[in-house]
mmCIF file of C-alpha atoms in Angstrom:
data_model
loop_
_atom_site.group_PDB
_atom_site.id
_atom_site.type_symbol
_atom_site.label_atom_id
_atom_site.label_comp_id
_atom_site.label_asym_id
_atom_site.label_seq_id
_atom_site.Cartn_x
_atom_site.Cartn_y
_atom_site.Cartn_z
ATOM 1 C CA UNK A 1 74.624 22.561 216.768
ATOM 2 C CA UNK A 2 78.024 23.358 214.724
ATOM 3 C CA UNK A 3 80.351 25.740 216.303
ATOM 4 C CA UNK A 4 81.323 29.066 215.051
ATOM 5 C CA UNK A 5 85.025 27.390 214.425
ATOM 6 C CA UNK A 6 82.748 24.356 212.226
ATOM 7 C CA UNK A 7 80.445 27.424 210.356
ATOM 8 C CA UNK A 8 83.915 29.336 209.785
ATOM 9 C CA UNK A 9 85.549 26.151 208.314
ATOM 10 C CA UNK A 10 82.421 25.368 205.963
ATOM 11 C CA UNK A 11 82.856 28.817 204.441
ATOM 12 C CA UNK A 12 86.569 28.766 203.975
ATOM 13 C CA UNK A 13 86.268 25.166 202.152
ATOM 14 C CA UNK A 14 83.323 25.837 200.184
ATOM 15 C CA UNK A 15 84.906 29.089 198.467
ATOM 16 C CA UNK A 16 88.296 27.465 197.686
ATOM 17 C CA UNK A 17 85.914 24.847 196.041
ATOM 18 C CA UNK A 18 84.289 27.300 194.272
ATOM 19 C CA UNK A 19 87.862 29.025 193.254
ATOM 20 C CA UNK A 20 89.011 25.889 191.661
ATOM 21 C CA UNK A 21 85.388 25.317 190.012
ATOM 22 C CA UNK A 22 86.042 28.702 188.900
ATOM 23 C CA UNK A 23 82.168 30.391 190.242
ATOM 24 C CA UNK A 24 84.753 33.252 191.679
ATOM 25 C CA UNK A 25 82.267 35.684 192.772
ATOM 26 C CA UNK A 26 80.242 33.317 195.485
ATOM 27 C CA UNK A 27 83.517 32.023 196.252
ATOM 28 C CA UNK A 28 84.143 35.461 197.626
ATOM 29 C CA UNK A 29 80.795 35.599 199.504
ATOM 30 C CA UNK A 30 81.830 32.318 201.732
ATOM 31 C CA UNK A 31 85.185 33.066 201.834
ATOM 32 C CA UNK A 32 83.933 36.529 203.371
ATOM 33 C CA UNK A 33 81.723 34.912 205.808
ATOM 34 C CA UNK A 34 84.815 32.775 206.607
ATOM 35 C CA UNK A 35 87.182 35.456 207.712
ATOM 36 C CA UNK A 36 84.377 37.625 209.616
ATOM 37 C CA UNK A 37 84.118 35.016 212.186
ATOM 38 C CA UNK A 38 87.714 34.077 211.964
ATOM 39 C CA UNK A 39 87.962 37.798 212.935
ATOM 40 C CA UNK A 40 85.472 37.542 215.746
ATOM 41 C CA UNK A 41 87.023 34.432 216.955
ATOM 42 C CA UNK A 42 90.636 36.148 216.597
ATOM 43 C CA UNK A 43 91.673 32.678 215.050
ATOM 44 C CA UNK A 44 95.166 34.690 213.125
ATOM 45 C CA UNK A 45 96.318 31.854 211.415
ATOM 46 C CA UNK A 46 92.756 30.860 209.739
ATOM 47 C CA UNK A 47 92.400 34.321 209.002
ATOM 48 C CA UNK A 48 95.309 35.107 206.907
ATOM 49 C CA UNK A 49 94.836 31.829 205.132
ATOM 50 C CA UNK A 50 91.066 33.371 203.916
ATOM 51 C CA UNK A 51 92.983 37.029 202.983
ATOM 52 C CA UNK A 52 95.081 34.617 201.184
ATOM 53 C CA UNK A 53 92.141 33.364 199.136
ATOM 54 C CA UNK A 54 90.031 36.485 198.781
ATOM 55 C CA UNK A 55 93.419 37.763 196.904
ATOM 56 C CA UNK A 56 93.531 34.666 194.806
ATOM 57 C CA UNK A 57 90.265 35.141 194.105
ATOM 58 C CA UNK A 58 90.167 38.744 193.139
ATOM 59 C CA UNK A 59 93.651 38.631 191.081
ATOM 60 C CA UNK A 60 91.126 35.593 188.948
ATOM 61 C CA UNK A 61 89.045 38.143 188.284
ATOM 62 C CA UNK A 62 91.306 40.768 187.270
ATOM 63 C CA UNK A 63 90.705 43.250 189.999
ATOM 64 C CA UNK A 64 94.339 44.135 190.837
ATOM 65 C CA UNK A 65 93.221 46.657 193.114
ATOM 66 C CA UNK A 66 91.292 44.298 195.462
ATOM 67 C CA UNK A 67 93.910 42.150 195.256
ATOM 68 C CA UNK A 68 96.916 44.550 196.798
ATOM 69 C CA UNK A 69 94.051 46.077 199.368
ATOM 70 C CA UNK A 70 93.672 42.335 200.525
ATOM 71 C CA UNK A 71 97.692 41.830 200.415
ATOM 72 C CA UNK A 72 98.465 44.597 202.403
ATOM 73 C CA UNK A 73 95.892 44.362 204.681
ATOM 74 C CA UNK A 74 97.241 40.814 205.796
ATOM 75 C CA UNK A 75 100.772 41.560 206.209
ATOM 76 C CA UNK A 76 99.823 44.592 208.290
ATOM 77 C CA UNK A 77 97.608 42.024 210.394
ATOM 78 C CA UNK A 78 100.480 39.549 210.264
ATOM 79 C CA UNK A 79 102.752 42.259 211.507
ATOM 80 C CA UNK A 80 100.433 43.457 214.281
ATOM 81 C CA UNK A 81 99.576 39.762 215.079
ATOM 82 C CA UNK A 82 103.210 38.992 214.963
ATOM 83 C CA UNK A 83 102.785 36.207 212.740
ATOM 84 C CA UNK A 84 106.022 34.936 211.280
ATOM 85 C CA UNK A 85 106.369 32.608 208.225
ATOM 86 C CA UNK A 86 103.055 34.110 206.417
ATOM 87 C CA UNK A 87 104.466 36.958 204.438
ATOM 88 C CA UNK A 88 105.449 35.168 201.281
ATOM 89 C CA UNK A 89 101.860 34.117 200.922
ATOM 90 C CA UNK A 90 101.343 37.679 200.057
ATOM 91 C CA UNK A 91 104.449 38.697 198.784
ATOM 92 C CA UNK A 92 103.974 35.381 195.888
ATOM 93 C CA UNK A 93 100.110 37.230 195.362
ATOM 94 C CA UNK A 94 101.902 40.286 194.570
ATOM 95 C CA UNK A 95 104.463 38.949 192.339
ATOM 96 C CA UNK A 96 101.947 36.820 190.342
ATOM 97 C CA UNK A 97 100.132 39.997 189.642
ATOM 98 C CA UNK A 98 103.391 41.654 188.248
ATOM 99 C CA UNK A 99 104.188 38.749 185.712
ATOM 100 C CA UNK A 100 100.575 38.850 184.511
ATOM 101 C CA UNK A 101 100.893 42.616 183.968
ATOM 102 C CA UNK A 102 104.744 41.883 182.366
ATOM 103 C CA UNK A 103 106.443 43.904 184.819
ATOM 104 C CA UNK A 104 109.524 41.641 185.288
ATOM 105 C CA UNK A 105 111.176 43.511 187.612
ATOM 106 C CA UNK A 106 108.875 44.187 190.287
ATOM 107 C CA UNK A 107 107.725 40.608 189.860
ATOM 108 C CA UNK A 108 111.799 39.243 190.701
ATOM 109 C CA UNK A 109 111.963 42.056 193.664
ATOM 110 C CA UNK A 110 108.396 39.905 195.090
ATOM 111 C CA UNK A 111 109.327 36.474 194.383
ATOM 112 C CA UNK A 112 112.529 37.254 195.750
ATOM 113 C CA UNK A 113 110.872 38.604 199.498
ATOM 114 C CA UNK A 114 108.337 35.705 199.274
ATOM 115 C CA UNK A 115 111.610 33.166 199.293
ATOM 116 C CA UNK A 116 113.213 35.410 201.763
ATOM 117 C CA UNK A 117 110.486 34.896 204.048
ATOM 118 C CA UNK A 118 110.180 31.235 203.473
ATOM 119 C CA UNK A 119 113.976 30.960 203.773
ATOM 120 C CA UNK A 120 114.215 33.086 207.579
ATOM 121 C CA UNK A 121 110.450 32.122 208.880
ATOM 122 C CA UNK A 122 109.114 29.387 206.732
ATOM 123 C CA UNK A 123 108.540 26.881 209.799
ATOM 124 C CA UNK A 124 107.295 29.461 211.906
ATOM 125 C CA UNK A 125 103.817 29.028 209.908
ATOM 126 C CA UNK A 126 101.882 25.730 208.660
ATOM 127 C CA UNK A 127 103.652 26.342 205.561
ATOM 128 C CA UNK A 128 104.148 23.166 202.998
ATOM 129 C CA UNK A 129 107.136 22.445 200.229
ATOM 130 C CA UNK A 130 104.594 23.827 197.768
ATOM 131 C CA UNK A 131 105.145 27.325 198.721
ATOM 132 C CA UNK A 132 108.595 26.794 197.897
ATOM 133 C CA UNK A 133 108.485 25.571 194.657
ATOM 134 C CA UNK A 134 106.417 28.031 193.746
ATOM 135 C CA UNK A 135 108.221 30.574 195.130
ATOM 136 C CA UNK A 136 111.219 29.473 192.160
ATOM 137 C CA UNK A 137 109.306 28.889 189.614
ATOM 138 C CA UNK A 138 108.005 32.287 189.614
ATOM 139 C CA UNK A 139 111.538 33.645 189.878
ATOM 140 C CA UNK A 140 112.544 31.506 186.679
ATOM 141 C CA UNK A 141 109.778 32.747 184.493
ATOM 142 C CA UNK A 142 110.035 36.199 185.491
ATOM 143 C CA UNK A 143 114.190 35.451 184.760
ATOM 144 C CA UNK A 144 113.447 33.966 180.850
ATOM 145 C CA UNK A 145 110.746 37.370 180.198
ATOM 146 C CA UNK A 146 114.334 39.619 181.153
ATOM 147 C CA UNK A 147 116.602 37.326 179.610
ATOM 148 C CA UNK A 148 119.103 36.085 182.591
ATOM 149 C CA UNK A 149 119.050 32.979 181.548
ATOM 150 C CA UNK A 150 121.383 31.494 183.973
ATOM 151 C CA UNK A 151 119.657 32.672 186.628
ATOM 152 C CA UNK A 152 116.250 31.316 185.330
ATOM 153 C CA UNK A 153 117.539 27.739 185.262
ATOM 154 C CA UNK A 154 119.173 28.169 188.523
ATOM 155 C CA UNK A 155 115.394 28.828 189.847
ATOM 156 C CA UNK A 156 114.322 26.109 188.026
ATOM 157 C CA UNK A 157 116.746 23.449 189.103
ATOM 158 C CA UNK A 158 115.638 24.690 192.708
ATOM 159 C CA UNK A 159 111.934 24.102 191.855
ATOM 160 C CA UNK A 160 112.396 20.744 190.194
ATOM 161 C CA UNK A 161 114.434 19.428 192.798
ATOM 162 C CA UNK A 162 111.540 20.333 195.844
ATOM 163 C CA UNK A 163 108.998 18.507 193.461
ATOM 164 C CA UNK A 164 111.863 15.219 193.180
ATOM 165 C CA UNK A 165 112.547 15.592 196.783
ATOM 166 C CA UNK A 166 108.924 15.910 198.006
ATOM 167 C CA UNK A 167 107.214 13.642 195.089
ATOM 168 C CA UNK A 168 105.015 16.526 194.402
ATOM 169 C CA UNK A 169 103.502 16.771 190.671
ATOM 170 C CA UNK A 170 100.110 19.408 190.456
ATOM 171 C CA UNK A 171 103.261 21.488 188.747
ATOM 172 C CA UNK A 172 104.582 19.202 186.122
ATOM 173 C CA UNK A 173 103.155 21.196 183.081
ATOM 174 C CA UNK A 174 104.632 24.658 185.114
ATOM 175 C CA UNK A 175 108.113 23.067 185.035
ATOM 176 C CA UNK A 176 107.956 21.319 181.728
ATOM 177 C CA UNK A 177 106.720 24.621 180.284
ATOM 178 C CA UNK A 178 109.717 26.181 181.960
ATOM 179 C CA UNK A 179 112.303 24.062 180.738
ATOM 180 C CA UNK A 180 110.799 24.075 177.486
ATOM 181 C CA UNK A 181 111.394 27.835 176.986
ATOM 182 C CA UNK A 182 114.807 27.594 178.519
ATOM 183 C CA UNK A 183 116.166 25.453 176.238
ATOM 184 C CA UNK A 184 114.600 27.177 173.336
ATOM 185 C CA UNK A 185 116.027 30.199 174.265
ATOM 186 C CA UNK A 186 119.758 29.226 174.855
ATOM 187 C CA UNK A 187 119.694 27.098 171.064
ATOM 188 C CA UNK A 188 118.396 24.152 171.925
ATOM 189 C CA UNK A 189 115.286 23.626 169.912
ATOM 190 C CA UNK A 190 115.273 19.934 169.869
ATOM 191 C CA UNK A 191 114.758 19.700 174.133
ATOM 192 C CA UNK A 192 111.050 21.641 172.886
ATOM 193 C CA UNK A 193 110.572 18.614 169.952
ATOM 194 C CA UNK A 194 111.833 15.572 172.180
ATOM 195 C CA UNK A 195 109.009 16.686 174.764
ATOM 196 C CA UNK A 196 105.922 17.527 172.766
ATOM 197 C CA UNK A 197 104.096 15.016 173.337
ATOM 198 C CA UNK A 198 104.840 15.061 176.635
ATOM 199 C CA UNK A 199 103.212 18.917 177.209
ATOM 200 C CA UNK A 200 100.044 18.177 175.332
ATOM 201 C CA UNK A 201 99.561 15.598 177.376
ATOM 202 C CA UNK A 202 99.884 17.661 180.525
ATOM 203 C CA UNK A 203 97.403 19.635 179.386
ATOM 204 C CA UNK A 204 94.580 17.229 178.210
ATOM 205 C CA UNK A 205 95.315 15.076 181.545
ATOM 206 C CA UNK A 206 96.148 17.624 184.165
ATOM 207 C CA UNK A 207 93.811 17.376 187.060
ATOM 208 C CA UNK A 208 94.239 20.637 188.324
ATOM 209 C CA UNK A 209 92.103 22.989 186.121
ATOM 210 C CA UNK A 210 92.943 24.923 183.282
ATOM 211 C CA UNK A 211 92.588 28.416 184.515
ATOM 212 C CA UNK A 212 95.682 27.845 187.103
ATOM 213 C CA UNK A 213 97.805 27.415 183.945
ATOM 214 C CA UNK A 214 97.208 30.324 181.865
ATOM 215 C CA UNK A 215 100.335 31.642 182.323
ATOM 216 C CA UNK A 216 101.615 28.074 181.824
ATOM 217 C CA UNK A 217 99.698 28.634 178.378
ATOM 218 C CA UNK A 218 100.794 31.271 177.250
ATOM 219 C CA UNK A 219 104.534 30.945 177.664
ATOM 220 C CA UNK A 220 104.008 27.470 175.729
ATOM 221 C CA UNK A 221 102.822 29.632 172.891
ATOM 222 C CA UNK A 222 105.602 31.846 173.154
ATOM 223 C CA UNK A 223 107.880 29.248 172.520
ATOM 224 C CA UNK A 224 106.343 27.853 169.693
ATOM 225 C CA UNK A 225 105.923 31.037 167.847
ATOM 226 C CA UNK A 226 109.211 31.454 168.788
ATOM 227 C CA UNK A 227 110.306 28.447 167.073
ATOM 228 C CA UNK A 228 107.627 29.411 163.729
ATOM 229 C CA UNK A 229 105.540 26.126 165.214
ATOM 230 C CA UNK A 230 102.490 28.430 164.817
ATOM 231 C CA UNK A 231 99.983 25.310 164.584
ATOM 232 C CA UNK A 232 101.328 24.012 167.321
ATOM 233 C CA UNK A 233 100.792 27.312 169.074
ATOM 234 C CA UNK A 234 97.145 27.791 167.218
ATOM 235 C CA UNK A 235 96.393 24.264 169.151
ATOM 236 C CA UNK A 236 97.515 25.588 172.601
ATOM 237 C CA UNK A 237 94.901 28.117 172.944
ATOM 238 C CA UNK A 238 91.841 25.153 170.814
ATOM 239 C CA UNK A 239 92.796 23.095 173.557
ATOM 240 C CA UNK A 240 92.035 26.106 176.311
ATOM 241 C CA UNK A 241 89.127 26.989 174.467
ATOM 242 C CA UNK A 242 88.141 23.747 174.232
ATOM 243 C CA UNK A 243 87.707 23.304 177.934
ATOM 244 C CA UNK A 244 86.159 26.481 178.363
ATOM 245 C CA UNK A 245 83.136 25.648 176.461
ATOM 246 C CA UNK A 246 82.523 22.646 178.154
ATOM 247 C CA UNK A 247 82.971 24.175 181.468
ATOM 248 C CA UNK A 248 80.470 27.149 180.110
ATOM 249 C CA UNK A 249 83.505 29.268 181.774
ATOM 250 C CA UNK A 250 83.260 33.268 180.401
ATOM 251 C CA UNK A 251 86.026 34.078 182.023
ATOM 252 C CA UNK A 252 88.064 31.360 180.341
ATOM 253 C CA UNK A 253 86.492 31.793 176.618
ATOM 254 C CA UNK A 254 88.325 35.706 177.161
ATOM 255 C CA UNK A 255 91.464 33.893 177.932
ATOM 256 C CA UNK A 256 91.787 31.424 175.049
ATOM 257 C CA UNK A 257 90.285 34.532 173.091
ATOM 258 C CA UNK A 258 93.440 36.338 174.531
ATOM 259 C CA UNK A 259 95.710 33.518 173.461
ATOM 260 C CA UNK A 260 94.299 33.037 169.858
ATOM 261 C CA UNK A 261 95.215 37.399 169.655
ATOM 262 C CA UNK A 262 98.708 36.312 170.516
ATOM 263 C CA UNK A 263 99.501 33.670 167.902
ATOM 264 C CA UNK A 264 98.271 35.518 165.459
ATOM 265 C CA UNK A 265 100.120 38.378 166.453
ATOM 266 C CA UNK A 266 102.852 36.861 166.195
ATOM 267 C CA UNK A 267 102.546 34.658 162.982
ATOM 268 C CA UNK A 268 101.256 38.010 161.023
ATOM 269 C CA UNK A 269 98.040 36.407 160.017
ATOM 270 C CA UNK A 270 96.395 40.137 159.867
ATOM 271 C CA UNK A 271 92.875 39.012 159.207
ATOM 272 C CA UNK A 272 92.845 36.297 161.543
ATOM 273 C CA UNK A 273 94.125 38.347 164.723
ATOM 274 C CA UNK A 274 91.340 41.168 163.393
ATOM 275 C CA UNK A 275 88.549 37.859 163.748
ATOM 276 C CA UNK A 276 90.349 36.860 167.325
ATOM 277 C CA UNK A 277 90.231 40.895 168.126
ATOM 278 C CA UNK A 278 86.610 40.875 167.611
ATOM 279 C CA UNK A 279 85.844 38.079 169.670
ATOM 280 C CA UNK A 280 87.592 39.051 172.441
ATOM 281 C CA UNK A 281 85.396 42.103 172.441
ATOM 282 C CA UNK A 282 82.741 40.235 172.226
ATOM 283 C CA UNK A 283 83.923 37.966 175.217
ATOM 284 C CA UNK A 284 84.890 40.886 177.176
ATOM 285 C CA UNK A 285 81.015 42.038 177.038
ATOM 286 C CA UNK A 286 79.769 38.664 177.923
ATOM 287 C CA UNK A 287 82.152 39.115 181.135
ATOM 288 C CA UNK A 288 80.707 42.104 181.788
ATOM 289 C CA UNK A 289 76.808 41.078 181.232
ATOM 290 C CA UNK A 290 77.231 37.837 183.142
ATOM 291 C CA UNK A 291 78.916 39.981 186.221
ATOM 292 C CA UNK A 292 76.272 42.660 186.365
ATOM 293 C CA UNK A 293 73.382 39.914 186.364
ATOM 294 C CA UNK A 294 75.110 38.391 189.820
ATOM 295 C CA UNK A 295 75.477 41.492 191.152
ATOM 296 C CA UNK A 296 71.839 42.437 190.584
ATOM 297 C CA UNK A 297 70.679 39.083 191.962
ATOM 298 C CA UNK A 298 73.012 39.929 195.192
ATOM 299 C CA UNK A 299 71.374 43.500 195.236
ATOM 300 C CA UNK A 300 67.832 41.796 195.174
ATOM 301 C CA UNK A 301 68.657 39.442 197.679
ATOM 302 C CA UNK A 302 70.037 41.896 199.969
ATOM 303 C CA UNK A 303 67.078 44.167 199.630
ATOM 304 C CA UNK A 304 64.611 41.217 199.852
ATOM 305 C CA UNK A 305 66.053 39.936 203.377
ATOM 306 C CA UNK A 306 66.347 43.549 204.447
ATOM 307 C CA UNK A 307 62.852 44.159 204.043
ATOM 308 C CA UNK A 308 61.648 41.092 205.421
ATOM 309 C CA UNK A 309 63.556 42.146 208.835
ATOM 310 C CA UNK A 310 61.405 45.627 208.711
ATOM 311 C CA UNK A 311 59.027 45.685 211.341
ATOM 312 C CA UNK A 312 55.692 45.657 209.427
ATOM 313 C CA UNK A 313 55.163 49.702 211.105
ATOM 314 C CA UNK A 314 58.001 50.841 209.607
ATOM 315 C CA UNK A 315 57.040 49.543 206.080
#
């Protein structure tokens, strides 16, 4: 008979699977069932790696609310635990939320606590190099949206050296995106030519999937409409869309729908961002249908195995 620790585990794994096959909402249900009996089994460090993942989870979905309840209720328990070396995990959720929402500034004071944390307690947890790289590469992209350019490629020089140092690449595209915009934006547009190639390829071959690099995505296309490459840019969010209809992945169609808004937004092709407009409505009310089906089927379910444990008097 599997123990409570083996159940627990089994949960945890199967919703991060789920997160990275993108079926976010049961990934939530097991990750759930996860940290109640990491709870009951007071395991701290298996628990706040679960809040960690419920808060990935949620900020997938868009709920920023969820996401800062779940944040803030693990660095309280990290606090009252007095767990060291886990805040950044948090701190990183938080700041990811602020670049998606383009607050810049809230987004450098986050990334810069998540480092912070790394930097005073980082081998006080299980952390890995990851965390660190991350940790930069946030601060450089959040640097290019406010314009301190020397201060973005000092980030980025950070990050690219952990990745050298630790022969880590499930963030090439990130960087290459990075240092793509970087160099468009201090004059040197030929950097963004010379490596073309080398970014589509990312994107076709990258084995992590597409929905971790939307932001990667989108910045690409900022660059290119930047430099008036607005095909270029116009293929960026074909090649997101692309994968979204083979992956039958709603939440993904609204991205690239997103993305398609943006280059034409910015190339002034009036009747083609009014099409893209539309669409995105249209996504936006598949979302919501395909989200109100699970939770009806969850509402059924619960009320099916909650009358089956009625005592046949009480029904």
């Amino acid at each position: 008979m599997a123990s409570s620790e083996q159940i627990a585990r089994e949960y945890y794994d199967k919703g991060m699977e789920l997160i990275h096959s993108t079926n976010v909402e049961l990934a939530i249900d097991n990750l759930n069932m996860a940290l109640s009996i990491y709870e009951e089994l007071d395991d701290a460090i298996s628990y706040i790696w679960t809040m960690r993942g419920l808060a990935i989870a949620y900020g997938i979905l868009g709920y920023d609310s969820k996401v800062l309840q779940k944040c803030l209720i693990a660095l309280n328990y990290a606090d009252k635990k007095g767990i060291q070396g886990a805040k950044h995990l948090f701190y990183t959720t938080i700041c990811d939320r602020y670049m998606i929402l383009g607050d810049y500034d809230s987004a450098i004071n986050y990334g810069k606590m998540a480092l912070q944390d790394l930097e005073d307690h980082g081998t006080d947890f299980p952390n890995e190099p990851h965390s660190y790289m991350v940790a930069c590469m946030n601060l450089a992209y959040s640097y290019l949206h406010i314009r301190r350019y020397p201060d973005a490629e000092n980030y980025l020089k950070r990050a690219k050296e952990i990745a050298m140092k630790n022969d880590m690449h499930h963030h090439d595209l990130s960087i290459s995106v990075l240092s793509a915009n970087l160099h468009f934006h201090i004059g040197d547009e030929q950097y963004v030519y010379d490596h073309i190639d080398e970014l589509v390829t990312f994107i076709k071959n990258s084995r992590i999937t597409i929905q971790d690099y939307i932001q990667d995505l989108r910045l690409l296309i900022e660059t290119f409409c930047g430099m008036k490459e607005f095909a270029k840019a116009e293929a960026v969010a074909t090649s997101l869309e692309s994968s979204a209809t083979i992956s039958n992945d709603v939440h993904m169609k609204l991205a690239a729908a997103q993305l398609y808004m943006m280059v034409y937004k910015l190339s002034g092709e009036t009747e083609k961002y009014h099409n893209s407009c539309v669409k995105f409505a249209e996504g936006t009310i598949a979302v919501k249908e395909a989200e109100a089906a699970e939770h009806l089927l969850e509402m059924d379910t619960a009320i099916a195995l909650s009358i089956a444990d009625t005592p046949l008097d009480l029904l």
